[in-house]
Coordinates of C-alpha atoms and ligand atoms in Angstrom, one line a residue:
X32 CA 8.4 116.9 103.9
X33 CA 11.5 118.6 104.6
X34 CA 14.1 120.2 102.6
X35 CA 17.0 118.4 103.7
X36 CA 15.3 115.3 102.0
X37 CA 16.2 114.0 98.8
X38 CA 13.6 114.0 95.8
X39 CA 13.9 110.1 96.3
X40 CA 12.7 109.9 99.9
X41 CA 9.6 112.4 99.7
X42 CA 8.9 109.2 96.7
X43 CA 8.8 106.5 99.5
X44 CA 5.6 105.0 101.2
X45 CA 6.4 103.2 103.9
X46 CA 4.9 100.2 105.5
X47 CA 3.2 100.8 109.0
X48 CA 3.7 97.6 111.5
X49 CA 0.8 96.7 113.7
X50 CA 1.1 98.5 116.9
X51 CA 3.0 97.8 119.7
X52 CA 1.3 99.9 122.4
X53 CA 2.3 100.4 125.7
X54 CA -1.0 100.2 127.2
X55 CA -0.9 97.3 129.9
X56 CA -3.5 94.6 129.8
X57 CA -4.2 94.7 126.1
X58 CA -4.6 91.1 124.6
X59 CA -3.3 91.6 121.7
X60 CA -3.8 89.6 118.3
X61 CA -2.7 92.2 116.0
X62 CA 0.6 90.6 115.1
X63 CA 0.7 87.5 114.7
X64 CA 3.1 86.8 117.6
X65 CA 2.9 83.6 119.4
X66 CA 1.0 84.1 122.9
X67 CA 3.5 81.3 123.9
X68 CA 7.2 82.1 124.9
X69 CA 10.7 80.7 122.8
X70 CA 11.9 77.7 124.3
X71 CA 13.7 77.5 127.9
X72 CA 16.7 76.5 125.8
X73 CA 16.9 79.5 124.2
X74 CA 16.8 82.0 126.7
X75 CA 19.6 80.0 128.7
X76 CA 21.5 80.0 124.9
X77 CA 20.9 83.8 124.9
X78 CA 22.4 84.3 128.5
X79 CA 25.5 82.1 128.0
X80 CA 26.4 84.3 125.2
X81 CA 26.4 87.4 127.1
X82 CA 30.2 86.7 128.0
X83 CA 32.7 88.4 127.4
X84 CA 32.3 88.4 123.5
X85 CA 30.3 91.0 123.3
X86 CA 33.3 93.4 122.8
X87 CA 34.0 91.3 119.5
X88 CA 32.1 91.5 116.4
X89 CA 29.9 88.6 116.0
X90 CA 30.7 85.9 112.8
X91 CA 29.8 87.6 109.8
X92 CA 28.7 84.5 108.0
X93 CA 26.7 83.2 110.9
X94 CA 28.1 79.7 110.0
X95 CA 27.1 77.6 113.0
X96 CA 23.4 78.8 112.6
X97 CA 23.5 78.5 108.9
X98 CA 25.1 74.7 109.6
X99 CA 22.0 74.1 111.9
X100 CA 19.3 75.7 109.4
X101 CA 21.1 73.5 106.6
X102 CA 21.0 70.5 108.8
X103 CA 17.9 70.9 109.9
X104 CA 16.4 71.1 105.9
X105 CA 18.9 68.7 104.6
X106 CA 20.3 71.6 102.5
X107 CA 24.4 72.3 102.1
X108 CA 25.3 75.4 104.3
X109 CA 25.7 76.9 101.2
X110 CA 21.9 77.0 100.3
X111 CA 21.2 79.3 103.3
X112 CA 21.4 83.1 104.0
X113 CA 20.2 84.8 107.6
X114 CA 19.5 88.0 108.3
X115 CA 18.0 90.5 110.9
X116 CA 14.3 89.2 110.2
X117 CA 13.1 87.8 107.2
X118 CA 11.8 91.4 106.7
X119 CA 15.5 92.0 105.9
X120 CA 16.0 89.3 104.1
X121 CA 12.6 90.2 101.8
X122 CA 14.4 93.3 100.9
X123 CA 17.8 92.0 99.9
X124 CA 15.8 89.8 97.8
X125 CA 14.2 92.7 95.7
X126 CA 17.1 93.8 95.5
X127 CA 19.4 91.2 94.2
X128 CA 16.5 89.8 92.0
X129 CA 14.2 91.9 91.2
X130 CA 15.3 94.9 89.6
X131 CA 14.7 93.5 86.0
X132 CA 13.1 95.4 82.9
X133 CA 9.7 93.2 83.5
X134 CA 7.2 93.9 86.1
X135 CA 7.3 91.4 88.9
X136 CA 3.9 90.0 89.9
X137 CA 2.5 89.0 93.1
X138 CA -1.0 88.6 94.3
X139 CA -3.5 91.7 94.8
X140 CA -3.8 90.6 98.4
X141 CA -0.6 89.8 100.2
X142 CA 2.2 91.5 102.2
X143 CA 1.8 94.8 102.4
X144 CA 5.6 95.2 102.6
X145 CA 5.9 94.3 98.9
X146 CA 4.5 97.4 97.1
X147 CA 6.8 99.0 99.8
X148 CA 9.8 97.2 99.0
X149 CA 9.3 98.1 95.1
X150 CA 9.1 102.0 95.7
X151 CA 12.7 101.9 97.8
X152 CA 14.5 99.5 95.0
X153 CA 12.5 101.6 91.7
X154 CA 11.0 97.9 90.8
X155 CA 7.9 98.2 88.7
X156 CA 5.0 95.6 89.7
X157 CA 2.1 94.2 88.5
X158 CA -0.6 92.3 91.0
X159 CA -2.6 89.9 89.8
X160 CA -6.0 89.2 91.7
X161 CA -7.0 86.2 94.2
X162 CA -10.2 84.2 93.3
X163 CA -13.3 85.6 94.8
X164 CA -12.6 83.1 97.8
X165 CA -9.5 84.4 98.0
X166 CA -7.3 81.3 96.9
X167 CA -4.6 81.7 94.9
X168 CA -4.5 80.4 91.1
X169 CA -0.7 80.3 89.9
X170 CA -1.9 79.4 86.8
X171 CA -2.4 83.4 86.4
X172 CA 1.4 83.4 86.7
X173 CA 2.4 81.8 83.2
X174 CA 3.4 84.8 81.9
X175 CA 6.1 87.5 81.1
X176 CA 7.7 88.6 84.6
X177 CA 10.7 89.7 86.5
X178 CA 10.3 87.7 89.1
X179 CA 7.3 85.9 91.4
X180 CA 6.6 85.9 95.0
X181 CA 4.0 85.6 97.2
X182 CA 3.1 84.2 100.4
X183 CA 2.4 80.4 101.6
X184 CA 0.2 80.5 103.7
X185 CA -1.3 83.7 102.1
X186 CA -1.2 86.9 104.3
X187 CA -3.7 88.0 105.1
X188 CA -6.4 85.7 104.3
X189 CA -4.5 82.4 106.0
X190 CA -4.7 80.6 102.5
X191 CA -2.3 77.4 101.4
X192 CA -1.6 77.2 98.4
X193 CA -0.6 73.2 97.8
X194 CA 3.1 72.1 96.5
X195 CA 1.9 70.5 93.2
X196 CA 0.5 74.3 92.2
X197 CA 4.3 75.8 93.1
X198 CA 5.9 72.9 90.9
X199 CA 3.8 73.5 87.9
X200 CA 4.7 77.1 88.1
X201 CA 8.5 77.0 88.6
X202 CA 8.0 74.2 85.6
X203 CA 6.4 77.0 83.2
X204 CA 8.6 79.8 84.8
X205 CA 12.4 78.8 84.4
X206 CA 14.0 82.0 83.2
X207 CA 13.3 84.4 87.1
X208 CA 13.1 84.1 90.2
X209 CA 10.3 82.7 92.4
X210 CA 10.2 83.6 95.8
X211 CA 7.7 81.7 98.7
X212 CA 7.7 84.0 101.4
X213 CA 6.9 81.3 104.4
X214 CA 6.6 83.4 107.6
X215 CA 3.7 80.9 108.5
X216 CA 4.0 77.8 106.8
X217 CA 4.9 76.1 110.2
X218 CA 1.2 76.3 111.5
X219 CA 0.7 74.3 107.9
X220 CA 0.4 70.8 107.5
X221 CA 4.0 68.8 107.8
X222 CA 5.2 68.8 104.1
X223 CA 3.6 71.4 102.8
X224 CA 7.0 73.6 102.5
X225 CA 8.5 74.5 99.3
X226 CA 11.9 73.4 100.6
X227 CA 11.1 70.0 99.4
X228 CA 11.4 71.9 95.7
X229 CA 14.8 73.4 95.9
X230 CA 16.9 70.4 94.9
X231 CA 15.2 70.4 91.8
X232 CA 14.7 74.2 90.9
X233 CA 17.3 76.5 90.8
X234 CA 15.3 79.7 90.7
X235 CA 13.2 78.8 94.1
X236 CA 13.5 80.8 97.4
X237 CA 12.1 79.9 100.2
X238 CA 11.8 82.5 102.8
X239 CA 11.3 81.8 106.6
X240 CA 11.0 83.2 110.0
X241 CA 11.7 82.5 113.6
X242 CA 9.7 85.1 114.4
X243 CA 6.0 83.4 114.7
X244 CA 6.3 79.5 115.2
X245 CA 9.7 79.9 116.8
X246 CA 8.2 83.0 119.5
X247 CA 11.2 85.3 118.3
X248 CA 9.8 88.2 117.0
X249 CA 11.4 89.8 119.5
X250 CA 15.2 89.0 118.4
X251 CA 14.6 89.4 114.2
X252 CA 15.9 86.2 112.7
X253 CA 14.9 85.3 109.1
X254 CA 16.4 83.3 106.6
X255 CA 16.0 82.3 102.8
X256 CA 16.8 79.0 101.4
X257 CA 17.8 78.7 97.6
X258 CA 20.4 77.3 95.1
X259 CA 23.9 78.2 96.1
X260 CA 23.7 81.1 93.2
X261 CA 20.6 82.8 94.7
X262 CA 22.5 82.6 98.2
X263 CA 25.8 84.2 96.7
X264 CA 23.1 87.0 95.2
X265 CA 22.3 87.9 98.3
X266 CA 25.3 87.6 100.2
X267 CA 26.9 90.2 98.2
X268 CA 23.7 92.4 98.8
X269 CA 24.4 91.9 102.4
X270 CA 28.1 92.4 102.3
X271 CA 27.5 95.7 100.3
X272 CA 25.2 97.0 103.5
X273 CA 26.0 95.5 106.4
X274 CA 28.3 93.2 107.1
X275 CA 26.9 91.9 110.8
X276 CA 23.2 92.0 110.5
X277 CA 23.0 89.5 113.4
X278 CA 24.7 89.8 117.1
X279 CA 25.8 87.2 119.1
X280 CA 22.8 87.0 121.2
X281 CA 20.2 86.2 117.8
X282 CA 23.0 83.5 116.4
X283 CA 23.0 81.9 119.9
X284 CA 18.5 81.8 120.1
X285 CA 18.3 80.6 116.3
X286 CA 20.9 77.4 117.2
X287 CA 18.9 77.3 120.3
X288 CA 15.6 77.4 118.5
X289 CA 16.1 75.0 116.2
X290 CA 18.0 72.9 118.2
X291 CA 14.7 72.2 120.8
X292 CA 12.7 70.5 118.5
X293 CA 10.2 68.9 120.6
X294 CA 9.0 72.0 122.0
X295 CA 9.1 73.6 118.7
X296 CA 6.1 70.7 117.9
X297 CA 4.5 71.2 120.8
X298 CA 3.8 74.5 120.3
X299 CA 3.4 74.6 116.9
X300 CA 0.6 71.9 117.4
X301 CA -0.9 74.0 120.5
X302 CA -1.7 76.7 118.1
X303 CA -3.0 74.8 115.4
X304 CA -5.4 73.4 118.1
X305 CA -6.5 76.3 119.1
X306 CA -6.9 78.8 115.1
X307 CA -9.4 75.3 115.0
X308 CA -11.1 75.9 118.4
X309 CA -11.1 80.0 117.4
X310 CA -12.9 79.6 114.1
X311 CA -15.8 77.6 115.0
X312 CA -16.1 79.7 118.0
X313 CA -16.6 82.7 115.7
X314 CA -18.7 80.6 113.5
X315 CA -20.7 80.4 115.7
X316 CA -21.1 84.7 116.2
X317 CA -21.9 84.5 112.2
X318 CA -18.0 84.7 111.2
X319 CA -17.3 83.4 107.9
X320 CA -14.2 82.3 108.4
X321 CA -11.5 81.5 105.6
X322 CA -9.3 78.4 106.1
X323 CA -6.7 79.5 108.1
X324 CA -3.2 77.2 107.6
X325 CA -1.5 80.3 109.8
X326 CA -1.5 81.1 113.1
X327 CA -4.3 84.1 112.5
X328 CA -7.6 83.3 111.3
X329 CA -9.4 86.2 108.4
X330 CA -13.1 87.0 109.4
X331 CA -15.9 89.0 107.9
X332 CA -19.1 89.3 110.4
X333 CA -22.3 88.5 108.6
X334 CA -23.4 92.1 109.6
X335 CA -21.2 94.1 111.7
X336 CA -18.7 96.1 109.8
X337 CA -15.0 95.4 110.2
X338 CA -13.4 98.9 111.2
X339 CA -16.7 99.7 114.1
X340 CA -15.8 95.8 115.5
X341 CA -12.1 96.7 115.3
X342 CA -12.9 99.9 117.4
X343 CA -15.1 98.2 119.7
X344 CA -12.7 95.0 121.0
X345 CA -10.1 98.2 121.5
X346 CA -12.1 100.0 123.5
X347 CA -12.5 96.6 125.3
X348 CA -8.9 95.8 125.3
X349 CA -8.7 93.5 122.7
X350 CA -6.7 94.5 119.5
X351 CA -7.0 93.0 116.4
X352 CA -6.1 94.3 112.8
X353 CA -7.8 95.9 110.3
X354 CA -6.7 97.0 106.5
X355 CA -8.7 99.6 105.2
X356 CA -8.2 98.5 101.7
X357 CA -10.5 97.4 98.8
X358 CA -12.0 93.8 98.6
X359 CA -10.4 92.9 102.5
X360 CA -12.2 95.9 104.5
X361 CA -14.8 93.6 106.0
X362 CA -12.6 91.1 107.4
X363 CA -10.8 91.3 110.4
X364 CA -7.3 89.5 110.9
X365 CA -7.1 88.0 114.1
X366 CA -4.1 86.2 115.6
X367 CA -4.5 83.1 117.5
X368 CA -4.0 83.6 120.9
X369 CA -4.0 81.0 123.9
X370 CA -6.7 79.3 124.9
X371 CA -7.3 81.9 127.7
X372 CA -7.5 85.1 125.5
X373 CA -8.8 83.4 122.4
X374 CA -12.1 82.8 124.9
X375 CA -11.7 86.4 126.2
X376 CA -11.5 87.8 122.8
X377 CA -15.4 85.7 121.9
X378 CA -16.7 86.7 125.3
X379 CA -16.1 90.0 124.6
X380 CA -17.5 89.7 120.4
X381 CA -20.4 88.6 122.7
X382 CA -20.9 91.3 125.0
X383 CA -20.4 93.8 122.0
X384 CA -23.2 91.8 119.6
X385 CA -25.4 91.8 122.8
X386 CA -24.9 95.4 122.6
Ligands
PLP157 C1 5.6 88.5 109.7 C2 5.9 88.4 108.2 C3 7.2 88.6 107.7 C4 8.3 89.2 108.6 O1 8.8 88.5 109.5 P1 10.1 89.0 110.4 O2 11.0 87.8 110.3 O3 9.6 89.2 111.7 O4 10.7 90.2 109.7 C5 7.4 88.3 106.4 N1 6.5 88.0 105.6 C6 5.2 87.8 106.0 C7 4.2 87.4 105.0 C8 4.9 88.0 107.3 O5 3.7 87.9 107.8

């Protein structure tokens, strides 16, 4: 607290990230980052733009990237918007749509960044719970709201929900806004993306990152896909905060990124290979494991508890996260990592159930 603050900011409650420590020799599978790096493409892409350009003010539209997303999705350019992270773009979203006299809704268990996103933007909310497997009915939906969103594949359990469930929903819920916030749904099944939706429904958003299956969380690049009168929404959120939310360095990587798709699959499949390798391995330690379509898998130890195991991989040098909140604090989310510290992170599960 301070008194130069307004009444408004001692209101907010922001989001805490995973950590980032500085420690050295940490494996580290609290984020969700890929353990594998962006393509070589994109770090010469990166380079080349370091020219002299830099002294210029990068495109504000972003066009050639929001070409190569549109290409890419067989969308027009003007069905995309890009900003600094889809974290970004979440937040112009709440604000463009979701400041409406009805709650919003979204599940109990989700982002954490949502509830955030409502106190900064004064939306009121209502969450509605997952099953007791944690699965997501959108059934529950069908009713009064100022808008929907919710993740796909569910954070943090891992969860798909499957398209036919989205459809029947945007079918019953015409008159707001439905958002499908897809950080992961590359680690999904081909075709499970709600981008095969948007020609049909004019109130879908589909939200996506280059930050997990495209190794960028480094350079923030996210990007929403919608009718050409949700993008316009946002633009002029964007436009009324900051005109130039991407450099030329990010444009350059997200061309780059999407532009190398063979190595986009071979990752992507890589770490699918291994979240299948990772959950029978902890199987196998008495994790019950929910099924993961993300690159993290959610585990609850048949008797350790999930904060002292947490603690104990730490002080082993393995990090993994924990939320200390009500129906999820027995599970730990752990992201995939390679091959090489997934093993390190079940040898050492081992030597700590060994005691
Ligand atoms: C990681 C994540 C994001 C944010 O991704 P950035 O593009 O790095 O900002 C958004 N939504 C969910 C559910 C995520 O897990």
């Amino acid at each position: 607290m301070s008194k130069y603050w307004s009444d408004f900011v001692a209101t907010l409650d922001p989001y805490t990230p995973g950590e980032q420590p500085a420690v050295q020799n940490l494996t580290k599978l609290n984020t969700n980052e890929n353990p594998y790096p962006p393509s070589p493409r994109v770090l010469a892409a990166m380079q080349q733009s370091i020219n002299g350009n830099v002294r210029l003010y990068p495109p504000p539209n972003a066009d050639k990237l929001k070409q190569t997303i549109a290409d890419y999705h067989q969308l027009s350019v003007a069905q995309v918007f890009v900003g600094n992270g889809s974290d970004e773009v979440l937040a112009h979203v709440f604000n463009a749509f979701f400041r409406q006299s009805q709650p919003i809704l979204f599940p109990d268990i989700s982002y954490s960044f949502y509830p955030v996103y409502c106190g900064l933007y004064a939306i009121d909310y209502k969450t509605l719970p997952l099953a007791e497997d944690f699965s997501l009915n959108l059934d529950d939906y069908a009713r009064a709201n100022g808008g929907i969103i919710f993740p796909n594949p569910n954070a943090p359990t891992g969860r798909l929900v499957g398209l036919n469930a989205i459809e029947k929903l945007l079918q019953v819920n015409s008159q707001s806004v439905v958002v499908v916030d897809e950080a992961y749904i590359d680690f999904a099944d081909t075709g499970s993306s709600a981008v095969a939706l948007l020609q049909r429904y004019d109130n879908l958003l589909v939200v996506q990152t280059m930050s997990k299956s495209r190794s960028l969380a480094g350079l923030r690049i996210g990007y929403a896909m919608g009718s050409a009168e949700l993008i316009e929404g946002l633009e002029r959120i964007k436009n009324s905060f900051n005109s130039y939310p991407l450099g030329h360095v990010q444009l350059a990587a997200g061309v780059a990124a999407i532009e190398d798709e063979d190595y986009y699959q071979e990752m992507r499949q890589r770490v699918i290979a291994s979240r299948e390798t990772l959950t029978q391995s902890l199987q196998s330690l008495g994790f019950d494991v929910l099924p993961s379509a993300a690159n993290f898998v959610f585990a609850r130890h048949n008797s350790h508890g999930a904060e002292a195991l947490a603690q104990a991989l730490r002080d082993k040098k393995v990090i993994v996260r924990h939320f200390k909140k009500p129906r999820i604090e027995g599970f730990l989310r752990i992201t995939v990592g390679s091959d090489t510290e997934n093993a390190l992170l079940i040898d050492t599960l081992t030597a700590i159930f060994e005691g």
